[in-house]
mmCIF file of C-alpha atoms in Angstrom:
data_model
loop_
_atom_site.group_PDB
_atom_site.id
_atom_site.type_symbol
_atom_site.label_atom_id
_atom_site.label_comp_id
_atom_site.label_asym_id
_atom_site.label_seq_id
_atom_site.Cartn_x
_atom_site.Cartn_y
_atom_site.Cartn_z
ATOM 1 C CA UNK A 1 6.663 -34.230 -16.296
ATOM 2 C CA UNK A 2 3.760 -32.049 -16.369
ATOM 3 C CA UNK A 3 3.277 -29.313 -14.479
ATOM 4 C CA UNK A 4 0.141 -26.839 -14.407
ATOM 5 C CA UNK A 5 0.987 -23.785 -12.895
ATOM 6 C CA UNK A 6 -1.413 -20.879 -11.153
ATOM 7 C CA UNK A 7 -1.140 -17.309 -9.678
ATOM 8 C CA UNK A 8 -2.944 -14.694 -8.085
ATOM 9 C CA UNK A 9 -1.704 -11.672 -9.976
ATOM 10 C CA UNK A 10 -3.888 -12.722 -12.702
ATOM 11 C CA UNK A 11 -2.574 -14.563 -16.140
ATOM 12 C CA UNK A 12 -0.840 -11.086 -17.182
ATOM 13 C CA UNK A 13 1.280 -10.700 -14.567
ATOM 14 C CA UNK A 14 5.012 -11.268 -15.217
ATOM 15 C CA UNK A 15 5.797 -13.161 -12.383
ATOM 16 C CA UNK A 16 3.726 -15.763 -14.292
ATOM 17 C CA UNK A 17 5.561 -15.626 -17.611
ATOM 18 C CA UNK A 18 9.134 -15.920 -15.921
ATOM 19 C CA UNK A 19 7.735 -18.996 -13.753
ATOM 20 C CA UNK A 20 6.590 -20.807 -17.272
ATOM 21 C CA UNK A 21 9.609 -19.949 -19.010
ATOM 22 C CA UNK A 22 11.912 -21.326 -16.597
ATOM 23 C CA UNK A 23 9.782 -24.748 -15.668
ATOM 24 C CA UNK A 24 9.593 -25.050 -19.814
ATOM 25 C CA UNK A 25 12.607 -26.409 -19.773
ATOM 26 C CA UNK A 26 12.482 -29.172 -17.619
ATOM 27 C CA UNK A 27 8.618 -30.136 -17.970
ATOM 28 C CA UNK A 28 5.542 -29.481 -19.989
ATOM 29 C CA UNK A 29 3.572 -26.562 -18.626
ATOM 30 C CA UNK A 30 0.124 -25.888 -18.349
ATOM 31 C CA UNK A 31 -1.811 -22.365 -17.226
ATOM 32 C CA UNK A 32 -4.838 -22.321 -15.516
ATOM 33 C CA UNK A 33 -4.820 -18.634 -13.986
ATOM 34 C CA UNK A 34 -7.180 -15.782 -13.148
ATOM 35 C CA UNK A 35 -8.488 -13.483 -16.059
ATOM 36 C CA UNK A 36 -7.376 -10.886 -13.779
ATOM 37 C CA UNK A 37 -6.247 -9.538 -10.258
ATOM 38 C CA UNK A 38 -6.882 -12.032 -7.617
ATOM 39 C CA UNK A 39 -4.522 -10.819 -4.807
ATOM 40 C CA UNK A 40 -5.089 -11.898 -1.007
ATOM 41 C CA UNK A 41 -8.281 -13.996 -1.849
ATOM 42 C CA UNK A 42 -6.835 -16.960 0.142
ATOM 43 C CA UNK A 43 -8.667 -20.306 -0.425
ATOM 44 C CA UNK A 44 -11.930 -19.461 -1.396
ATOM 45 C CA UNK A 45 -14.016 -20.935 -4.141
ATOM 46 C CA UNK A 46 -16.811 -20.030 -6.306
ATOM 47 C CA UNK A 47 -19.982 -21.150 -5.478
ATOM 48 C CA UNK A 48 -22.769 -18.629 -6.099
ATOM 49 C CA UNK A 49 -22.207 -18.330 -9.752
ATOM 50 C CA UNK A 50 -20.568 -19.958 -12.393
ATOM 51 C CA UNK A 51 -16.891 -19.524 -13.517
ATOM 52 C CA UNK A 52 -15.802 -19.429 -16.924
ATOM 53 C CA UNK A 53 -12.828 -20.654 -18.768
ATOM 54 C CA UNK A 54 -11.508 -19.263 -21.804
ATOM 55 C CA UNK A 55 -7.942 -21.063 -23.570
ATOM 56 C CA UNK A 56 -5.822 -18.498 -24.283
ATOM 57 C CA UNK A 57 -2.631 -17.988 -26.003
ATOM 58 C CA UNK A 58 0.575 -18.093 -23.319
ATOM 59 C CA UNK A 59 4.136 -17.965 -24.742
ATOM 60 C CA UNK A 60 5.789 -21.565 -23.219
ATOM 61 C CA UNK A 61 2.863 -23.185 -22.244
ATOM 62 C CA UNK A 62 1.256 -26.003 -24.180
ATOM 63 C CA UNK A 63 -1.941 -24.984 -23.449
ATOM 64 C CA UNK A 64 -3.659 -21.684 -21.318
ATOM 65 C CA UNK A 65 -6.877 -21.736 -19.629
ATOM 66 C CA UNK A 66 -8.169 -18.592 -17.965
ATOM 67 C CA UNK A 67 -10.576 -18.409 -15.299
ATOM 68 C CA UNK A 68 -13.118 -15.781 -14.120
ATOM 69 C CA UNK A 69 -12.508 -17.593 -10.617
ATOM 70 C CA UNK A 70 -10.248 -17.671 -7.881
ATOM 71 C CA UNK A 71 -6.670 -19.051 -7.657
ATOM 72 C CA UNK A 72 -8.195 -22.103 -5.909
ATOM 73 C CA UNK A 73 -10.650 -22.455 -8.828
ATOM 74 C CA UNK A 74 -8.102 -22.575 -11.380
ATOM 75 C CA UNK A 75 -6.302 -25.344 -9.782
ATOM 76 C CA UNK A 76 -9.285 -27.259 -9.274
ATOM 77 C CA UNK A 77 -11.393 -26.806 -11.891
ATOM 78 C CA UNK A 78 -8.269 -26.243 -14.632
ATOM 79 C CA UNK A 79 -7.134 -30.214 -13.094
ATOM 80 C CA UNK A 80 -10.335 -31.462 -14.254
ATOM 81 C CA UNK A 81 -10.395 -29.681 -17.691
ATOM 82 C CA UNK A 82 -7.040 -31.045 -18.622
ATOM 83 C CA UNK A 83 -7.667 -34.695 -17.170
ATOM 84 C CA UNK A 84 -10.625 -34.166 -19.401
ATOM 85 C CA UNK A 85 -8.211 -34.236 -22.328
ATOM 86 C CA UNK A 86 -6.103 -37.226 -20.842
ATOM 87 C CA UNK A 87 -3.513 -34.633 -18.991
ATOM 88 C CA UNK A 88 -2.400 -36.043 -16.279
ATOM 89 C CA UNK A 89 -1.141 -33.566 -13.779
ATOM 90 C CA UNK A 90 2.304 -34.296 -11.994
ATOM 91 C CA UNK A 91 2.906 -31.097 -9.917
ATOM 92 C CA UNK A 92 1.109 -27.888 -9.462
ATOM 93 C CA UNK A 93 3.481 -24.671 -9.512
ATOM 94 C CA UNK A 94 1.477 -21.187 -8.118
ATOM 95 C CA UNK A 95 3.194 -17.601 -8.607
ATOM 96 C CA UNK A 96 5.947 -15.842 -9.391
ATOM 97 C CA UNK A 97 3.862 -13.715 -6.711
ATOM 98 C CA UNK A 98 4.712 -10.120 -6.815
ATOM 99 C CA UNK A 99 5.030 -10.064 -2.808
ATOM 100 C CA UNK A 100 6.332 -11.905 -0.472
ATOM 101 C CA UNK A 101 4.473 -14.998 1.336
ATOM 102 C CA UNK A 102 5.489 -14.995 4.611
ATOM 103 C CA UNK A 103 4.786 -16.451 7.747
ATOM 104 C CA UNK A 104 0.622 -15.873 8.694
ATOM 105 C CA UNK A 105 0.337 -14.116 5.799
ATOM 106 C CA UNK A 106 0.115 -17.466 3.631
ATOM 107 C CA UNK A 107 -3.552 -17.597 4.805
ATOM 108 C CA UNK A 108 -4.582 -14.770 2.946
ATOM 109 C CA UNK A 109 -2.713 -15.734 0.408
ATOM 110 C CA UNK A 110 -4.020 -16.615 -3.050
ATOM 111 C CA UNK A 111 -0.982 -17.928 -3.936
ATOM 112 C CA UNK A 112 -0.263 -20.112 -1.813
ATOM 113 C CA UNK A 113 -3.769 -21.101 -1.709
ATOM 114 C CA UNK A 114 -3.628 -22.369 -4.883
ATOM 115 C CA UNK A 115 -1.085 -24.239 -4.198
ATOM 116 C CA UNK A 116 -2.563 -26.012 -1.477
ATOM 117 C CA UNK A 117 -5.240 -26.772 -3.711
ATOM 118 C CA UNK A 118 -2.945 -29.049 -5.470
ATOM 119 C CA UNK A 119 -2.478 -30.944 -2.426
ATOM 120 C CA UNK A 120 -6.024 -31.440 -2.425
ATOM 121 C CA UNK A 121 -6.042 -32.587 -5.489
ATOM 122 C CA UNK A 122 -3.645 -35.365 -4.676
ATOM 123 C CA UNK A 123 -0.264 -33.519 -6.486
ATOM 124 C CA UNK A 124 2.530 -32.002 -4.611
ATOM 125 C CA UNK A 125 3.172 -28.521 -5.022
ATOM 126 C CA UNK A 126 4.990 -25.151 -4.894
ATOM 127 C CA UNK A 127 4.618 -21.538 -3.869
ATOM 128 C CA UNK A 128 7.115 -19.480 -5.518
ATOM 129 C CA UNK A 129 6.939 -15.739 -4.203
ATOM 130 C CA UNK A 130 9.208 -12.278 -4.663
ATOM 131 C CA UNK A 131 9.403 -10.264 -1.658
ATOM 132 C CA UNK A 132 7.879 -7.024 -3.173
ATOM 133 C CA UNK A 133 4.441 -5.551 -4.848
ATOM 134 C CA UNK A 134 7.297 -3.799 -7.427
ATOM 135 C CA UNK A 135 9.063 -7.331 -7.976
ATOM 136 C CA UNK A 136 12.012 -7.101 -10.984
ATOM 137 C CA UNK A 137 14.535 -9.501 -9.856
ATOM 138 C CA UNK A 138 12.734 -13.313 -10.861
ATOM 139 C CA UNK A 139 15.898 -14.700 -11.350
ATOM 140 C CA UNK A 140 16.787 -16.538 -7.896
ATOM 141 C CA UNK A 141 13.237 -17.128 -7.487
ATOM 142 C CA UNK A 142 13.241 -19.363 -11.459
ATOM 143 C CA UNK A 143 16.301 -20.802 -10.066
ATOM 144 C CA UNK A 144 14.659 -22.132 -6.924
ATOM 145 C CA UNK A 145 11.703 -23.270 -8.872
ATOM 146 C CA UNK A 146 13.379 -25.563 -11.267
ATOM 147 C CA UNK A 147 15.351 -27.437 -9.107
ATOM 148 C CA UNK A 148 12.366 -27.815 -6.569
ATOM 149 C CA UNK A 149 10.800 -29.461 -10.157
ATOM 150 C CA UNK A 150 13.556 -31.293 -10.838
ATOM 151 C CA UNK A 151 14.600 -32.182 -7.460
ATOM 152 C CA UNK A 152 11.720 -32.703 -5.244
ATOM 153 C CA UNK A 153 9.237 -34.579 -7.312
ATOM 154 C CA UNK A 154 9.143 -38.043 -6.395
ATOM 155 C CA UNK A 155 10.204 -37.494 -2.776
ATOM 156 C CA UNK A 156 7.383 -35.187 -1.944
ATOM 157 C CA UNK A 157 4.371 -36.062 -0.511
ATOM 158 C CA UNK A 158 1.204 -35.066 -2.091
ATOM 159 C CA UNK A 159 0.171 -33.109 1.003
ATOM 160 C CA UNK A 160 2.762 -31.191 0.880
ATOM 161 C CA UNK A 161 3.535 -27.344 -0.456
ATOM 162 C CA UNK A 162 7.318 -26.168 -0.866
ATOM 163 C CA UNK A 163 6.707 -22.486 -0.251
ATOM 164 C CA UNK A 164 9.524 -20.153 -1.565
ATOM 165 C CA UNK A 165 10.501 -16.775 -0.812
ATOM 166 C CA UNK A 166 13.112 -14.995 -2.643
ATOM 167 C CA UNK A 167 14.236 -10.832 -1.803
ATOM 168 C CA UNK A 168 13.701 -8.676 -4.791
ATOM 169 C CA UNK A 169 17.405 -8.415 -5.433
ATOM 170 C CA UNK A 170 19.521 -9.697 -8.226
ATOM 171 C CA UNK A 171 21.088 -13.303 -7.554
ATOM 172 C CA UNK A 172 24.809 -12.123 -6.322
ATOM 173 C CA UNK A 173 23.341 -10.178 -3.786
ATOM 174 C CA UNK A 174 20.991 -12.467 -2.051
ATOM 175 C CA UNK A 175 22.937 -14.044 1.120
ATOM 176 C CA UNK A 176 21.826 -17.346 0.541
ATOM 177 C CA UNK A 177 19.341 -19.845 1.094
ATOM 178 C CA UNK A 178 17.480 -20.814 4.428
ATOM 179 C CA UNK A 179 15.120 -23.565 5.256
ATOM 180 C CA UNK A 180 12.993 -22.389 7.542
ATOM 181 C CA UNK A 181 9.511 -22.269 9.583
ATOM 182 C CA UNK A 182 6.717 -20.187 9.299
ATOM 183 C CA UNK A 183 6.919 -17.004 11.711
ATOM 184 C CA UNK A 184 4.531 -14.015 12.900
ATOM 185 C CA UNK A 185 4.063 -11.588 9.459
ATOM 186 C CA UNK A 186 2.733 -8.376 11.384
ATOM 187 C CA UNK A 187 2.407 -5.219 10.578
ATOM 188 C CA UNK A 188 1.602 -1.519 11.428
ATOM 189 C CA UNK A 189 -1.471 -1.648 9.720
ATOM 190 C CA UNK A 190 -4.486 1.358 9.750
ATOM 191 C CA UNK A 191 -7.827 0.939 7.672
ATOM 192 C CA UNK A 192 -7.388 5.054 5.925
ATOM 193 C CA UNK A 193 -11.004 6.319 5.568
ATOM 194 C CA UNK A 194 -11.950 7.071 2.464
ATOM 195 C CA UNK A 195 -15.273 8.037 -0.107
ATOM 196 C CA UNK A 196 -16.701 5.435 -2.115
ATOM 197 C CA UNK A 197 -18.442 5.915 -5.642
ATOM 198 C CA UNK A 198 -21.239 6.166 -4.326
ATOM 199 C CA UNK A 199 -19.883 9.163 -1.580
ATOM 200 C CA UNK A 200 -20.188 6.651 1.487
ATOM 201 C CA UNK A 201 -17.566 6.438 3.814
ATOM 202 C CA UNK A 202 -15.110 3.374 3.133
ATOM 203 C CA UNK A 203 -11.969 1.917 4.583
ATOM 204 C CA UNK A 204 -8.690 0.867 2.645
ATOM 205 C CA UNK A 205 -6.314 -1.037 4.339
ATOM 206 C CA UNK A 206 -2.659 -0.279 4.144
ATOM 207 C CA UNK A 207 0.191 -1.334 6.661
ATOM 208 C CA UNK A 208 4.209 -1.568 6.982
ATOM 209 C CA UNK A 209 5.628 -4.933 8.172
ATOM 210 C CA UNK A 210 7.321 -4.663 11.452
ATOM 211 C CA UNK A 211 10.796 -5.045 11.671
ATOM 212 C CA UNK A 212 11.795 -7.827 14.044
ATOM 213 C CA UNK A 213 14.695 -8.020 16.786
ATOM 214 C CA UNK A 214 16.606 -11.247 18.363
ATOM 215 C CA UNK A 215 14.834 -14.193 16.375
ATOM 216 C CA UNK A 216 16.419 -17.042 14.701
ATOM 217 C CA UNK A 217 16.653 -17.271 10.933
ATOM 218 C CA UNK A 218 15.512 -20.177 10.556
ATOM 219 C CA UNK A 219 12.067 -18.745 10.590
ATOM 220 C CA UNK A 220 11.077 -17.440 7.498
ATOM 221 C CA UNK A 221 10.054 -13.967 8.168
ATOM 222 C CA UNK A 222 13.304 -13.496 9.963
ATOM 223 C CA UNK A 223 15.199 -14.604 7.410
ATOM 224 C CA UNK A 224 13.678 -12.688 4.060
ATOM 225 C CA UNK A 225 14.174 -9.467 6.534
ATOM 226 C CA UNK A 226 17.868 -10.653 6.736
ATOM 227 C CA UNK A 227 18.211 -10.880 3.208
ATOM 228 C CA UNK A 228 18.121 -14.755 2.342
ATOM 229 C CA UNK A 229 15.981 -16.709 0.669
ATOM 230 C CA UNK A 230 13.652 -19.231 2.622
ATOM 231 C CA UNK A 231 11.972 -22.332 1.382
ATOM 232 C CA UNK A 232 9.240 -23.562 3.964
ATOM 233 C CA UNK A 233 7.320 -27.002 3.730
ATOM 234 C CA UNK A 234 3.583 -26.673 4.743
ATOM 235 C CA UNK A 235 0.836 -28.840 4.815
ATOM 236 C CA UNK A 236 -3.196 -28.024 5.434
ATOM 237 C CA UNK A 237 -3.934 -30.164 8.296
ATOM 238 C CA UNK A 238 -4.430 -27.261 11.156
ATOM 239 C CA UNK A 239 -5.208 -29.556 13.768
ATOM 240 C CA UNK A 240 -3.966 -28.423 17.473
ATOM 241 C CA UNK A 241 -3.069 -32.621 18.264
ATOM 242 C CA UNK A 242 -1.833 -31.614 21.644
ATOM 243 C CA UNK A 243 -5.134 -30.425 22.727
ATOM 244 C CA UNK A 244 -7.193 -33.168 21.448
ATOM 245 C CA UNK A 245 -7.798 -34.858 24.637
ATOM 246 C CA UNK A 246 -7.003 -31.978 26.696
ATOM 247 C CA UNK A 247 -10.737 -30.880 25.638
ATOM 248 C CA UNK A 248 -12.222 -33.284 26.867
ATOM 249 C CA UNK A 249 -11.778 -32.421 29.838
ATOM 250 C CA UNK A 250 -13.473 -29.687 29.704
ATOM 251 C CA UNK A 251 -16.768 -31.137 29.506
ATOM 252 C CA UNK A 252 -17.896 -28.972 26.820
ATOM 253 C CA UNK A 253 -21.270 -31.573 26.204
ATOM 254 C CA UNK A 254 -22.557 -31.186 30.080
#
């Protein structure tokens, strides 16, 4: 099997060394991952100028491209290099993110972004995600990963993301394992004012999640805050079906 995988932390992160390690030994990896620090950049692309790609050294990994772009880019573009060179591309793996990627959060997210990405390039695909910015405990979340390689290929469809969610603990003290939906991720958020370079008044954003009361665990916010693992299937159609022909009703065209 061969499996590229992608991040948003940028190719230096560790979350991205621990994810190749682990997969190495079930599958021939590939890197295609930002040159740097691509956090919260959801799906976007580059369009306005170009994006280079520079193969790299990457312990594991039979080959490393990486990319001045987005996550998204480096799925996409990274794809087409390797088929390029006859690599045929059987699953796309994004992450070990260092924070969780949690319920409406996973459309800001890079790295699940890139993930979907995959999907749009006809291979099925995995998020793999660590419930903190400070992340130290990859085990579980390696764990996860492998058997989702080992386990779901073949039964997955290529529409399809496997987005997992691990707590920053070590193995023995993580409850378990949920399958779960996606949930509210919301938080107590404030935009700080701040100076610029340049001495013009800014904004950084900053925010605690809120901690939730009486909801099931089987949605996946719910669960991380409960101390489990979650593993939550999406998939990028964000049609409202049920409203379809409601809207016509409406007579938006007279």
């Amino acid at each position: 099997m061969n499996i590229l995988v992608a991040n948003d932390d940028g190719i230096q992160a560790r979350g991205i060394g621990e994810l190749v390690r682990s997969l190495s030994e079930v599958a021939t990896v590939y890197v295609c991952a930002p040159d740097g620090q691509r956090s919260a950049s959801g799906h976007g692309i580059t369009v306005s100028k170009p994006i280079t790609a520079e193969e790299t050294e990457f312990e594991n990994a039979a080959m490393a491209i990486k990319f001045s772009g987005t996550p998204a880019d480096c799925v996409k573009l990274g794809m087409k290099l390797l088929e390029e060179r006859g690599i045929r591309i059987d699953m796309v793996f994004s992450g070990i993110n260092h924070g969780g990627n949690l319920g409406t959060d996973t459309l800001y997210s890079g790295t699940v972004s890139a993930a979907l990405e995959g999907t749009i390039c006809g291979v099925p695909s995995v998020a793999v995600s660590v419930d903190s910015h400070e992340a130290e405990h990859f085990e579980y979340a390696c764990h996860l990963a492998v058997e989702a390689a080992k386990k779901a290929y073949g039964r997955m469809s290529p529409d399809t993301v496997l987005n997992i969610n691990t707590p920053n603990l070590p193995r023995e003290e993580i409850k378990g394992l949920k399958y779960t939906t996606l949930g509210n991720r919301e938080y107590k958020e404030f935009f700080a004012p701040i100076e610029d370079e340049d001495g013009r008044k800014a904004y950084r954003y900053s925010g605690e999640p809120v901690i939730y009361e009486g909801l099931p665990d089987t949605i996946d916010v719910i669960a991380m805050q409960d101390g489990y693992a979650s593993i939550t299937p999406l998939h990028r159609d964000l049609t409202d079906y049920g409203l379809v022909d409601k809207i016509s009703e409406w007579r938006i065209d007279e």
